[in-house]
């Protein structure tokens, strides 16, 4: 009787509910996991496999020849497209690192610095404005400023700093970097700002109370806790930088041929296999890069980003 | 026109046209519903409809003269001038199920005709009454026939492209009609570092090949359709010139052509004729000129092609009326006046202008266009968007870009 009474008590009923819930949730969670995995496989993995397979075909007279060959892959090297891929990666990584170096201190200042609420709101609004403006319109303005007869050269010549116009200001890798940096600043800063803003101020105060120097507080509290934002900012910046089309087109003057320009050119001749090979190659490089980043961040304690 | 570059212009033109159209529609709307009941509007709605898909350059800024002339409405869905996009749309999306006419630059007929996407033109169709009087230079050109001579299209517009330049900077008279060499683009010491070259292979590669062939520096068969080896020779030459600093920039859009001229960033640029006109609006008359050349031109044309499926529909007569209109004096005069492009039966265009009370200045401009085209078209070469060795040519162009 006692046992029955105990079993029937409200406390035991709650206990039973707690016991039962996992058995109900597990199949649902399992179902969701397999459902999402299947959808992921169909939507992402299968197209990637098709892409990779396509890269082993060729194009003749605007028609894909479905006979396996390494010709497309070898042509990537003979046509210089391999260098395009590496150049794109180099420029994208350079821009991303510059954004990180400039963006992190800015985000830290904005989130934890002595900034009024109004000031913070204004800066955040300014960071979002570029999303509402056409990138081409923002970029083409630089041509009038950086050109041989542009504002910068006019000032340089009229002040006697240079005798003639400085050519490399426009139509060079410098100008492409210069155009990409302001365009990709918000995607780097905003995630880092969000991550730093979420750090509880008491943690920073506790570090200070325990005798930690500002440098120690930064390296042992702020930096590890902001790593999810850094990772997100890195990905959000690197992705668009790899796909940059407007800045190299408008500011590179055709001398900074990047991946998107190369893909577009191939597409005009309906060379799908070349597009597939270039895309597969870049995806491989990206996976390698992100894998390396995961390992580095794991080492620095960014547990939220790892697969642990 | 050519490759993607023309896209921008066409889109720009379309934008302008669209804005004008929207303004007109807005104005009409403010006048009240009565306007929509105007006899003209009601008549237009009752007319047979021909749906076209293609580059908007061929479109009239206002179709109402055509509707009044032949009693057919035409709706043009614009596309970019990217031949890859255009052919993908037709082949993969079966656009012939909904579109009656395709309008595009020469080359697609060589592929889409034999593969069954275009219907062969019935040159004896009763509605195609101007066919006989149209010169073979236009109606039998590579723009509208394939390599076997099959007639897949009707010529619509065309021009012969060369390069724009600043006469004063080259020491030439502003009104000079002297034929200049393409060496100004590629090898002249006076223009080194002051040249803009288009970065699309279909537009720029053949011009360099034409120069090398004409000057005997390379043995090239057909500059519009080079072999891979020939393309390699041209690419090597361009790489050498690129490294020598000949090119200030490799541009990519029509707006850039205008900007490079108006900013005077370059002295010479291979571009479209309208870019020179636009630049002169800013810089003054004849500040820049469009060159007559020694070696030849990038001659291009747009053709109108009938969708295979359209021949099974009930508006074939209307389709052929539109095709015939493209050969007429009214279309020719309006296109030449509004866009500066030439086409078949320019004489009919002049006659139309005279009969319809156009100003002497406009008539003279039409005659000048006729004379200009006759002079330019006597020289090589006719371009194509679909060279046989496009893959090899594109690879070599990439080599040039990446050097």
XYZ file of C-alpha atoms in Angstrom:
711
model
C 0.000 0.000 0.000
C 2.724 2.317 0.933
C 4.446 1.632 -2.265
C 1.261 2.170 -4.241
C 0.606 5.398 -2.369
C 4.129 6.557 -3.128
C 3.820 5.676 -6.748
C 0.580 7.552 -7.047
C 1.816 10.691 -5.319
C 2.192 13.942 -7.294
C 5.941 13.922 -6.713
C 6.224 10.526 -8.256
C 3.982 11.532 -11.114
C 6.401 14.360 -11.945
C 9.248 11.884 -11.633
C 7.481 9.561 -14.064
C 6.920 12.441 -16.478
C 10.575 13.279 -16.329
C 11.386 9.656 -16.977
C 8.962 9.428 -19.884
C 9.926 12.676 -21.637
C 13.284 11.494 -22.906
C 11.718 8.387 -24.362
C 9.276 10.651 -26.258
C 11.916 13.187 -27.311
C 14.549 10.783 -28.450
C 12.695 9.455 -31.480
C 11.627 13.012 -32.407
C 15.157 14.309 -32.076
C 16.445 11.341 -33.961
C 13.837 11.854 -36.665
C 14.715 15.536 -36.941
C 18.391 14.718 -37.128
C 17.941 12.233 -39.943
C 15.438 14.486 -41.707
C 17.772 17.451 -41.649
C 20.689 15.257 -42.656
C 18.735 13.889 -45.605
C 17.624 17.367 -46.664
C 21.222 18.583 -46.309
C 22.435 15.676 -48.396
C 19.893 16.333 -51.133
C 20.199 20.124 -51.177
C 23.923 20.533 -50.588
C 25.916 17.342 -50.992
C 24.321 15.946 -54.157
C 24.733 19.240 -56.095
C 28.360 19.327 -54.954
C 28.886 15.775 -56.188
C 27.260 16.674 -59.507
C 29.456 19.777 -59.670
C 32.546 17.695 -59.107
C 31.526 15.090 -61.686
C 30.775 17.834 -64.215
C 34.302 19.140 -63.893
C 35.525 16.002 -65.675
C 33.546 16.785 -68.837
C 34.492 19.227 -71.582
C 32.809 21.792 -73.813
C 32.915 21.868 -77.570
C 31.136 24.540 -79.555
C 28.864 25.574 -76.706
C 27.896 21.982 -75.980
C 28.950 19.839 -73.058
C 30.715 16.644 -74.075
C 29.823 13.966 -71.531
C 32.924 11.890 -71.847
C 35.205 11.768 -68.801
C 38.472 13.590 -69.232
C 41.047 15.530 -67.260
C 41.200 18.168 -69.994
C 39.182 20.747 -68.071
C 41.364 20.394 -64.978
C 44.580 20.644 -66.974
C 43.230 23.700 -68.807
C 42.861 25.427 -65.439
C 46.638 25.454 -65.256
C 47.426 26.246 -68.898
C 44.979 29.165 -69.026
C 46.201 30.705 -65.784
C 42.936 30.034 -63.986
C 44.840 28.229 -61.262
C 46.662 31.500 -60.524
C 43.319 33.282 -60.540
C 42.127 30.996 -57.767
C 45.217 31.558 -55.684
C 45.122 35.307 -56.346
C 41.487 35.421 -55.304
C 42.258 33.509 -52.139
C 45.219 35.746 -51.348
C 43.278 38.977 -51.845
C 40.240 37.672 -49.968
C 42.350 36.576 -46.999
C 44.299 39.849 -46.981
C 41.118 41.886 -46.960
C 39.605 39.653 -44.276
C 42.646 40.000 -42.032
C 42.707 43.784 -42.487
C 39.005 43.885 -41.615
C 39.676 41.802 -38.520
C 42.564 43.960 -37.383
C 40.564 47.139 -37.826
C 37.150 45.748 -36.998
C 37.914 44.004 -33.705
C 39.171 47.089 -31.835
C 36.299 49.081 -33.279
C 33.739 46.475 -32.179
C 35.336 46.268 -28.725
C 35.206 50.036 -28.365
C 31.637 50.163 -29.574
C 30.475 47.381 -27.253
C 32.477 48.050 -24.079
C 33.993 51.485 -24.581
C 32.732 54.722 -23.169
C 30.127 55.255 -25.863
C 26.739 56.751 -25.124
C 23.603 54.886 -26.117
C 22.889 57.488 -28.765
C 26.405 57.281 -30.107
C 26.196 53.499 -30.263
C 22.859 53.663 -32.058
C 24.279 56.107 -34.601
C 27.329 53.942 -35.280
C 25.210 50.819 -35.656
C 22.897 52.639 -38.042
C 25.902 53.821 -40.047
C 27.149 50.238 -40.247
C 23.859 49.028 -41.686
C 23.467 51.804 -44.266
C 25.734 50.095 -46.842
C 23.312 47.165 -46.961
C 20.728 49.501 -48.458
C 22.967 51.005 -51.121
C 23.933 49.439 -54.405
C 27.533 48.238 -54.295
C 28.220 49.299 -57.893
C 27.129 52.848 -57.174
C 29.302 52.987 -54.065
C 32.298 51.538 -55.873
C 32.234 53.510 -59.103
C 32.580 56.745 -57.144
C 36.151 55.779 -56.295
C 37.109 55.869 -59.953
C 36.449 59.591 -60.095
C 38.475 60.054 -56.918
C 41.425 57.764 -57.629
C 41.807 58.255 -61.398
C 44.634 60.129 -63.114
C 42.467 63.219 -63.266
C 40.729 62.443 -59.988
C 40.548 64.275 -56.699
C 43.519 62.578 -55.026
C 45.887 63.081 -57.944
C 44.732 66.669 -58.373
C 45.567 67.374 -54.732
C 48.888 65.541 -54.953
C 49.944 67.445 -58.060
C 48.652 70.852 -56.970
C 50.407 70.588 -53.604
C 53.618 69.568 -55.326
C 53.801 66.197 -53.576
C 54.090 64.494 -56.931
C 55.056 65.771 -60.339
C 52.605 63.665 -62.257
C 49.566 61.512 -61.510
C 50.101 58.402 -59.410
C 49.010 55.565 -61.662
C 48.693 52.774 -59.123
C 45.917 54.498 -57.208
C 43.484 53.064 -59.722
C 43.412 49.880 -61.806
C 45.684 47.981 -59.457
C 45.513 45.460 -56.619
C 45.768 48.417 -54.268
C 42.539 49.926 -55.564
C 40.760 46.564 -55.430
C 41.736 46.125 -51.782
C 40.808 49.729 -51.138
C 37.354 49.209 -52.631
C 36.680 45.952 -50.824
C 37.648 47.085 -47.341
C 34.852 49.615 -46.737
C 32.350 47.320 -48.442
C 33.172 44.379 -46.171
C 33.633 46.276 -42.911
C 30.071 45.797 -41.586
C 30.003 41.978 -42.078
C 33.139 41.727 -39.977
C 32.262 44.226 -37.259
C 28.641 43.389 -36.569
C 29.073 39.729 -35.473
C 32.095 40.632 -33.330
C 30.179 43.493 -31.778
C 27.276 41.149 -30.989
C 29.582 38.610 -29.371
C 31.462 41.167 -27.271
C 28.264 42.912 -26.305
C 26.985 39.642 -24.827
C 29.982 39.320 -22.495
C 28.772 39.986 -18.979
C 30.478 43.084 -17.571
C 30.834 41.350 -14.204
C 33.256 38.876 -15.787
C 35.475 41.731 -16.886
C 35.174 43.342 -13.450
C 35.958 40.010 -11.762
C 39.108 39.657 -13.827
C 40.181 43.123 -12.795
C 39.274 42.493 -9.125
C 41.395 39.350 -9.186
C 44.382 41.396 -10.264
C 44.275 40.774 -13.960
C 45.876 43.465 -16.090
C 43.883 44.915 -19.022
C 45.967 42.747 -21.348
C 45.234 39.630 -19.308
C 41.533 40.485 -19.148
C 41.514 40.898 -22.882
C 43.419 37.720 -23.683
C 41.768 35.454 -21.086
C 38.205 36.797 -20.936
C 37.216 39.006 -23.845
C 39.058 37.285 -26.680
C 37.935 33.693 -25.940
C 34.339 34.792 -25.412
C 34.312 36.840 -28.601
C 35.664 34.044 -30.780
C 32.221 32.939 -32.021
C 31.741 36.469 -33.341
C 35.224 36.494 -34.827
C 34.542 33.220 -36.583
C 31.206 34.477 -37.904
C 32.773 37.752 -39.033
C 35.592 35.857 -40.714
C 33.182 33.676 -42.670
C 30.812 36.556 -43.518
C 33.741 38.586 -44.837
C 35.763 35.885 -46.536
C 32.766 34.511 -48.466
C 31.828 37.779 -50.204
C 35.527 38.613 -50.661
C 36.044 35.349 -52.538
C 33.025 36.117 -54.706
C 33.952 39.779 -55.240
C 32.965 40.900 -58.692
C 32.152 44.582 -58.573
C 35.371 45.907 -57.010
C 37.839 43.981 -59.196
C 35.742 44.825 -62.235
C 35.454 48.543 -61.553
C 38.675 49.286 -59.726
C 40.990 46.569 -61.029
C 40.804 47.812 -64.579
C 40.976 44.263 -65.891
C 44.417 43.772 -64.373
C 43.119 42.038 -61.254
C 41.273 39.071 -62.661
C 39.485 37.254 -59.849
C 37.492 34.075 -59.650
C 34.084 35.577 -60.327
C 35.367 37.339 -63.463
C 36.949 34.113 -64.643
C 33.765 32.125 -64.041
C 31.700 34.726 -65.852
C 34.004 34.603 -68.836
C 33.722 30.804 -68.977
C 29.974 31.049 -68.751
C 29.772 33.241 -71.863
C 31.043 30.216 -73.802
C 28.713 27.896 -71.848
C 31.762 26.155 -70.389
C 29.956 24.557 -67.472
C 32.778 22.058 -66.791
C 35.264 24.909 -66.297
C 32.848 26.649 -63.951
C 32.391 23.361 -62.095
C 36.120 22.734 -61.810
C 36.803 26.241 -60.535
C 33.976 26.004 -58.029
C 35.048 22.556 -56.832
C 38.612 23.742 -56.426
C 37.560 26.755 -54.375
C 35.199 24.704 -52.219
C 38.075 22.333 -51.485
C 40.331 25.225 -50.514
C 37.619 26.749 -48.361
C 36.961 23.506 -46.517
C 40.666 23.204 -45.868
C 40.837 26.770 -44.607
C 37.801 26.477 -42.357
C 39.082 23.173 -40.983
C 42.365 24.836 -40.086
C 40.499 27.704 -38.473
C 38.417 25.312 -36.393
C 41.572 23.681 -35.096
C 43.156 27.010 -34.255
C 40.055 28.303 -32.494
C 39.676 25.059 -30.607
C 43.162 25.503 -29.305
C 42.319 29.023 -28.133
C 39.170 27.863 -26.381
C 36.446 28.762 -28.798
C 34.490 25.698 -27.731
C 31.248 27.036 -29.077
C 32.689 26.826 -32.571
C 34.076 23.359 -32.491
C 32.419 20.031 -32.908
C 33.062 19.086 -29.301
C 25.910 44.400 -79.757
C 28.753 42.333 -78.515
C 29.213 40.185 -75.472
C 28.222 41.372 -72.055
C 29.292 44.933 -72.649
C 26.388 45.749 -74.783
C 24.173 44.470 -72.059
C 24.749 47.491 -69.988
C 23.990 49.885 -72.710
C 20.910 48.034 -73.637
C 19.808 47.864 -70.064
C 20.539 51.542 -69.697
C 18.624 52.346 -72.807
C 15.845 50.163 -71.603
C 15.892 51.832 -68.227
C 15.633 55.203 -69.839
C 12.916 53.994 -72.112
C 11.153 52.344 -69.239
C 11.360 55.495 -67.134
C 10.039 57.519 -70.005
C 7.332 54.952 -70.446
C 6.512 55.002 -66.758
C 6.369 58.772 -66.807
C 4.061 58.590 -69.760
C 1.905 56.001 -68.024
C 1.832 58.099 -64.868
C 0.862 61.131 -66.896
C -1.831 59.185 -68.607
C -3.120 57.924 -65.309
C -3.425 61.437 -63.943
C -5.589 62.391 -66.842
C -8.129 59.891 -65.672
C -9.679 56.762 -66.978
C -10.807 58.452 -70.126
C -7.311 58.279 -71.503
C -7.285 54.523 -71.373
C -10.411 54.511 -73.445
C -8.749 56.432 -76.260
C -9.362 54.850 -79.652
C -5.672 54.166 -80.225
C -5.326 52.254 -76.977
C -8.452 50.248 -77.645
C -7.265 49.438 -81.143
C -3.840 48.362 -79.901
C -5.430 45.944 -77.461
C -7.385 44.352 -80.255
C -4.376 43.864 -82.519
C -2.621 40.546 -83.048
C 0.259 40.164 -80.623
C 3.804 39.024 -81.383
C 5.963 38.172 -78.396
C 9.687 38.671 -78.819
C 12.634 37.784 -76.603
C 16.045 39.280 -77.081
C 18.306 42.272 -76.749
C 16.354 45.498 -76.318
C 18.565 47.399 -78.761
C 16.275 46.264 -81.550
C 13.213 47.673 -79.826
C 11.762 50.962 -80.884
C 11.577 53.568 -78.171
C 7.895 53.691 -78.959
C 6.148 50.867 -80.784
C 3.068 52.881 -81.677
C 4.313 53.842 -85.179
C 4.640 50.138 -85.956
C 1.205 49.394 -84.560
C -0.238 52.165 -86.731
C 1.638 50.943 -89.798
C 1.070 47.194 -89.728
C -1.653 46.676 -87.119
C 0.388 44.310 -84.978
C 1.509 44.728 -81.371
C 4.931 43.578 -80.277
C 5.998 42.788 -76.721
C 9.742 42.454 -76.265
C 11.157 40.763 -73.174
C 14.684 41.982 -72.823
C 17.715 39.879 -72.068
C 21.340 40.686 -71.548
C 23.691 40.360 -74.494
C 25.437 37.393 -72.935
C 25.217 34.684 -75.572
C 25.556 31.986 -72.912
C 22.546 33.254 -71.017
C 20.536 33.729 -74.200
C 21.167 30.227 -75.553
C 20.638 28.618 -72.163
C 17.247 30.354 -71.926
C 16.177 29.071 -75.315
C 17.577 25.558 -75.055
C 16.909 24.765 -71.408
C 13.807 26.847 -70.751
C 11.942 26.157 -74.006
C 11.244 29.821 -74.537
C 9.873 29.027 -77.967
C 6.725 27.793 -76.227
C 5.871 31.371 -75.314
C 8.011 33.637 -77.518
C 7.428 34.017 -81.264
C 10.604 35.862 -82.190
C 14.150 35.841 -80.892
C 16.369 38.841 -81.528
C 20.081 38.513 -80.961
C 23.511 39.188 -82.345
C 24.866 36.983 -85.085
C 26.067 33.503 -84.241
C 23.220 31.830 -82.405
C 21.613 30.792 -85.704
C 24.600 28.530 -86.401
C 23.737 26.480 -83.325
C 20.054 27.013 -82.568
C 18.973 26.745 -86.210
C 20.314 23.266 -86.996
C 19.367 22.041 -83.516
C 15.721 22.825 -84.193
C 15.066 25.860 -82.019
C 14.656 28.323 -84.914
C 12.322 27.899 -87.884
C 13.740 28.453 -91.335
C 12.624 31.789 -92.800
C 9.981 31.493 -95.530
C 11.449 34.075 -97.859
C 8.433 33.766 -100.157
C 5.925 34.458 -97.387
C 3.426 37.032 -98.727
C 3.857 39.271 -95.677
C 7.612 39.462 -96.245
C 7.161 41.798 -99.169
C 10.416 43.743 -98.750
C 12.602 40.662 -98.877
C 13.306 40.786 -102.590
C 14.460 44.396 -102.623
C 16.741 43.894 -99.610
C 20.381 43.587 -100.580
C 22.162 40.276 -100.216
C 24.843 42.063 -98.191
C 22.309 42.129 -95.395
C 19.803 39.360 -95.988
C 22.332 36.690 -96.919
C 25.006 37.754 -94.467
C 26.500 35.501 -91.806
C 24.297 37.289 -89.308
C 21.183 35.475 -90.463
C 22.412 32.397 -92.334
C 24.363 29.420 -91.125
C 27.483 27.975 -92.689
C 25.404 25.901 -95.109
C 23.564 28.994 -96.261
C 20.260 28.152 -94.605
C 18.198 31.261 -93.930
C 17.422 31.349 -90.194
C 16.778 35.029 -89.669
C 15.946 38.480 -90.973
C 18.509 41.279 -90.482
C 17.405 43.961 -88.060
C 20.229 46.374 -87.247
C 23.992 46.491 -87.469
C 27.082 48.621 -87.272
C 30.825 48.454 -87.770
C 32.714 49.046 -84.555
C 36.190 50.506 -84.292
C 37.678 52.776 -81.640
C 37.078 56.199 -80.187
C 39.919 58.685 -79.905
C 40.776 62.288 -79.084
C 41.875 63.949 -82.369
C 43.632 66.772 -80.559
C 45.757 64.388 -78.523
C 46.751 62.434 -81.612
C 47.510 65.555 -83.606
C 44.608 65.061 -86.007
C 42.004 67.483 -87.277
C 38.689 67.234 -85.492
C 36.812 66.770 -88.775
C 39.339 64.417 -90.315
C 37.992 61.312 -91.969
C 41.446 59.865 -92.412
C 41.600 56.120 -91.953
C 43.591 55.284 -88.841
C 45.433 52.090 -88.055
C 44.526 49.820 -85.188
C 48.194 50.221 -84.246
C 46.969 53.183 -82.191
C 45.276 50.627 -79.981
C 48.098 48.136 -79.796
C 51.535 49.403 -80.697
C 51.779 53.153 -81.043
C 54.344 54.707 -78.707
C 52.282 57.896 -78.491
C 49.347 56.040 -77.033
C 51.225 53.674 -74.740
C 49.585 53.622 -71.342
C 46.654 55.658 -72.672
C 44.563 52.878 -74.213
C 41.444 51.193 -72.877
C 40.708 47.733 -74.226
C 37.468 45.819 -73.688
C 37.881 42.816 -71.422
C 35.383 40.543 -73.190
C 36.980 37.956 -75.434
C 34.217 37.985 -78.027
C 34.520 41.735 -78.566
C 38.213 42.485 -78.215
C 40.103 39.371 -79.283
C 39.051 39.501 -82.972
C 40.076 43.146 -83.342
C 43.615 42.319 -82.220
C 43.623 39.357 -84.608
C 42.452 41.619 -87.433
C 45.344 43.983 -86.767
C 47.927 41.188 -86.720
C 46.504 39.606 -89.846
C 46.235 42.856 -91.805
C 49.747 43.938 -90.948
C 51.131 40.527 -91.855
C 52.337 39.855 -88.336
C 50.367 36.663 -88.010
C 48.865 34.139 -90.337
C 45.238 33.925 -89.305
C 42.441 32.426 -91.368
C 39.173 33.791 -90.022
C 39.670 36.414 -87.333
C 36.099 35.974 -86.175
C 36.572 32.255 -85.698
C 40.196 31.537 -84.875
C 41.648 28.157 -84.172
C 43.189 27.539 -80.773
C 46.699 27.975 -82.197
C 45.800 31.246 -83.882
C 44.231 32.496 -80.682
C 47.446 31.620 -78.858
C 49.464 33.803 -81.240
C 47.121 36.730 -80.649
C 47.164 36.144 -76.891
C 50.972 36.109 -76.891
C 50.989 39.428 -78.745
C 48.493 40.973 -76.328
C 50.401 39.688 -73.314
C 53.554 41.280 -74.678
C 51.718 44.566 -75.199
C 50.123 44.364 -71.787
C 53.500 43.895 -70.163
C 54.863 46.787 -72.221
C 52.240 48.971 -70.557
C 50.144 49.651 -73.649
C 46.830 49.384 -71.838
C 45.760 51.765 -69.137
C 42.732 49.633 -68.346
C 40.652 46.710 -69.549
C 37.106 47.948 -69.171
C 33.974 45.926 -68.708
C 30.854 48.011 -69.283
C 29.319 50.648 -71.505
C 29.256 53.206 -68.689
C 32.985 52.697 -68.357
C 33.486 53.510 -72.030
C 31.751 56.829 -71.510
C 33.498 57.535 -68.216
C 36.951 56.760 -69.590
C 36.361 59.185 -72.436
C 34.701 61.947 -70.449
C 37.333 61.756 -67.685
C 39.994 61.744 -70.420
C 41.554 58.843 -68.605
C 42.526 57.352 -71.963
C 43.209 58.664 -75.469
C 42.035 55.604 -77.408
C 39.396 52.988 -76.618
C 37.791 50.213 -78.627
C 34.162 50.937 -77.956
C 30.728 51.417 -79.354
C 29.870 54.461 -81.378
C 27.197 55.659 -78.906
C 29.905 56.023 -76.230
C 31.642 58.614 -78.380
C 28.370 60.454 -78.879
C 27.692 60.451 -75.137
C 31.200 61.706 -74.390
C 30.836 64.532 -76.882
C 27.659 65.667 -75.162
C 29.862 66.372 -72.150
C 33.124 67.409 -73.798
C 31.756 69.284 -76.789
C 31.207 68.482 -80.471
C 33.959 66.383 -82.057
C 36.071 66.346 -78.884
C 36.191 62.607 -79.505
C 35.786 60.838 -82.824
C 34.916 57.322 -83.898
C 37.640 56.029 -86.160
C 37.560 55.012 -89.779
C 40.244 52.354 -89.887
C 42.779 51.062 -92.344
C 42.459 47.380 -91.479
C 38.737 46.942 -90.966
C 36.000 46.801 -88.393
C 34.175 44.601 -85.964
C 31.042 44.352 -88.074
C 28.084 43.090 -86.140
C 24.407 42.658 -86.752
C 21.279 41.631 -84.956
C 18.913 39.191 -86.558
C 15.301 38.300 -85.824
C 14.695 34.536 -85.689
C 11.343 32.758 -85.578
C 10.801 30.193 -82.833
C 10.147 26.737 -84.242
C 7.044 26.315 -82.087
C 5.610 29.625 -83.347
C 5.030 28.143 -86.786
C 2.351 25.920 -85.254
C 0.501 28.891 -83.758
C -2.106 31.123 -85.371
C -0.137 34.387 -85.543
C 2.382 33.471 -88.244
C 1.145 36.251 -90.521
C 1.586 38.766 -87.715
C 5.117 37.453 -87.076
C 6.029 37.923 -90.717
C 4.514 41.410 -90.701
C 6.892 42.300 -87.879
C 9.828 40.739 -89.738
C 8.916 42.782 -92.801
C 8.646 45.900 -90.649
C 12.272 45.396 -89.590
C 13.163 45.809 -93.273
C 11.009 48.881 -93.755
C 11.959 52.517 -94.102
C 10.012 53.581 -91.028
C 11.879 51.205 -88.719
C 15.193 52.075 -90.342
C 14.667 55.811 -89.982
C 13.492 55.591 -86.379
C 16.362 53.308 -85.350
C 18.962 55.462 -87.065
C 17.586 58.643 -85.548
C 17.102 57.288 -82.014
C 20.106 54.998 -81.689
C 22.384 55.756 -84.596
C 22.333 52.193 -85.883
C 22.166 51.196 -89.495
C 20.500 48.234 -91.174
C 19.109 46.956 -94.440
C 17.316 49.314 -96.815
C 18.775 52.553 -95.516
C 17.496 54.225 -98.693
C 13.951 53.463 -97.606
C 14.732 55.133 -94.294
C 15.798 58.318 -96.056
C 12.711 58.203 -98.259
C 10.485 57.743 -95.213
C 12.052 60.747 -93.498
C 11.579 62.923 -96.560
C 7.969 61.826 -97.044
C 7.109 62.415 -93.410
C 8.451 65.930 -93.072
C 11.550 65.281 -91.001
C 13.916 68.221 -90.726
C 16.722 68.574 -93.254
C 19.214 68.048 -90.454
C 17.653 64.697 -89.559
C 17.537 63.656 -93.196
C 21.174 64.617 -93.664
C 22.076 62.590 -90.575
C 20.329 59.558 -92.067
C 22.173 59.994 -95.335
C 25.442 60.339 -93.440
C 24.710 57.103 -91.572
C 23.998 55.390 -94.897
C 27.272 56.636 -96.387
C 29.248 55.796 -93.287
C 27.969 52.247 -93.176
C 28.586 51.734 -96.890
C 32.181 52.865 -96.415
C 32.807 50.732 -93.370
C 31.046 47.604 -94.559
C 33.334 47.368 -97.570
C 36.078 46.179 -95.204
C 36.417 43.016 -93.111
C 35.168 41.408 -90.868
C 31.785 40.032 -89.742
C 31.841 39.015 -86.097
C 30.125 36.085 -84.455
C 29.183 35.352 -80.881
C 29.661 31.641 -81.392
C 33.075 30.786 -82.821
C 33.671 27.078 -83.379
C 36.672 27.096 -81.061
C 35.131 29.215 -78.357
C 36.566 27.078 -75.546
C 40.146 27.384 -76.798
C 39.707 31.079 -77.570
C 38.282 31.741 -74.122
C 41.183 29.861 -72.540
C 43.707 31.982 -74.436
C 41.877 35.154 -73.471
C 42.106 34.088 -69.848
C 45.833 33.650 -70.321
C 46.018 37.263 -71.493
C 43.915 38.507 -68.584
C 45.946 36.560 -66.052
C 49.359 37.503 -67.436
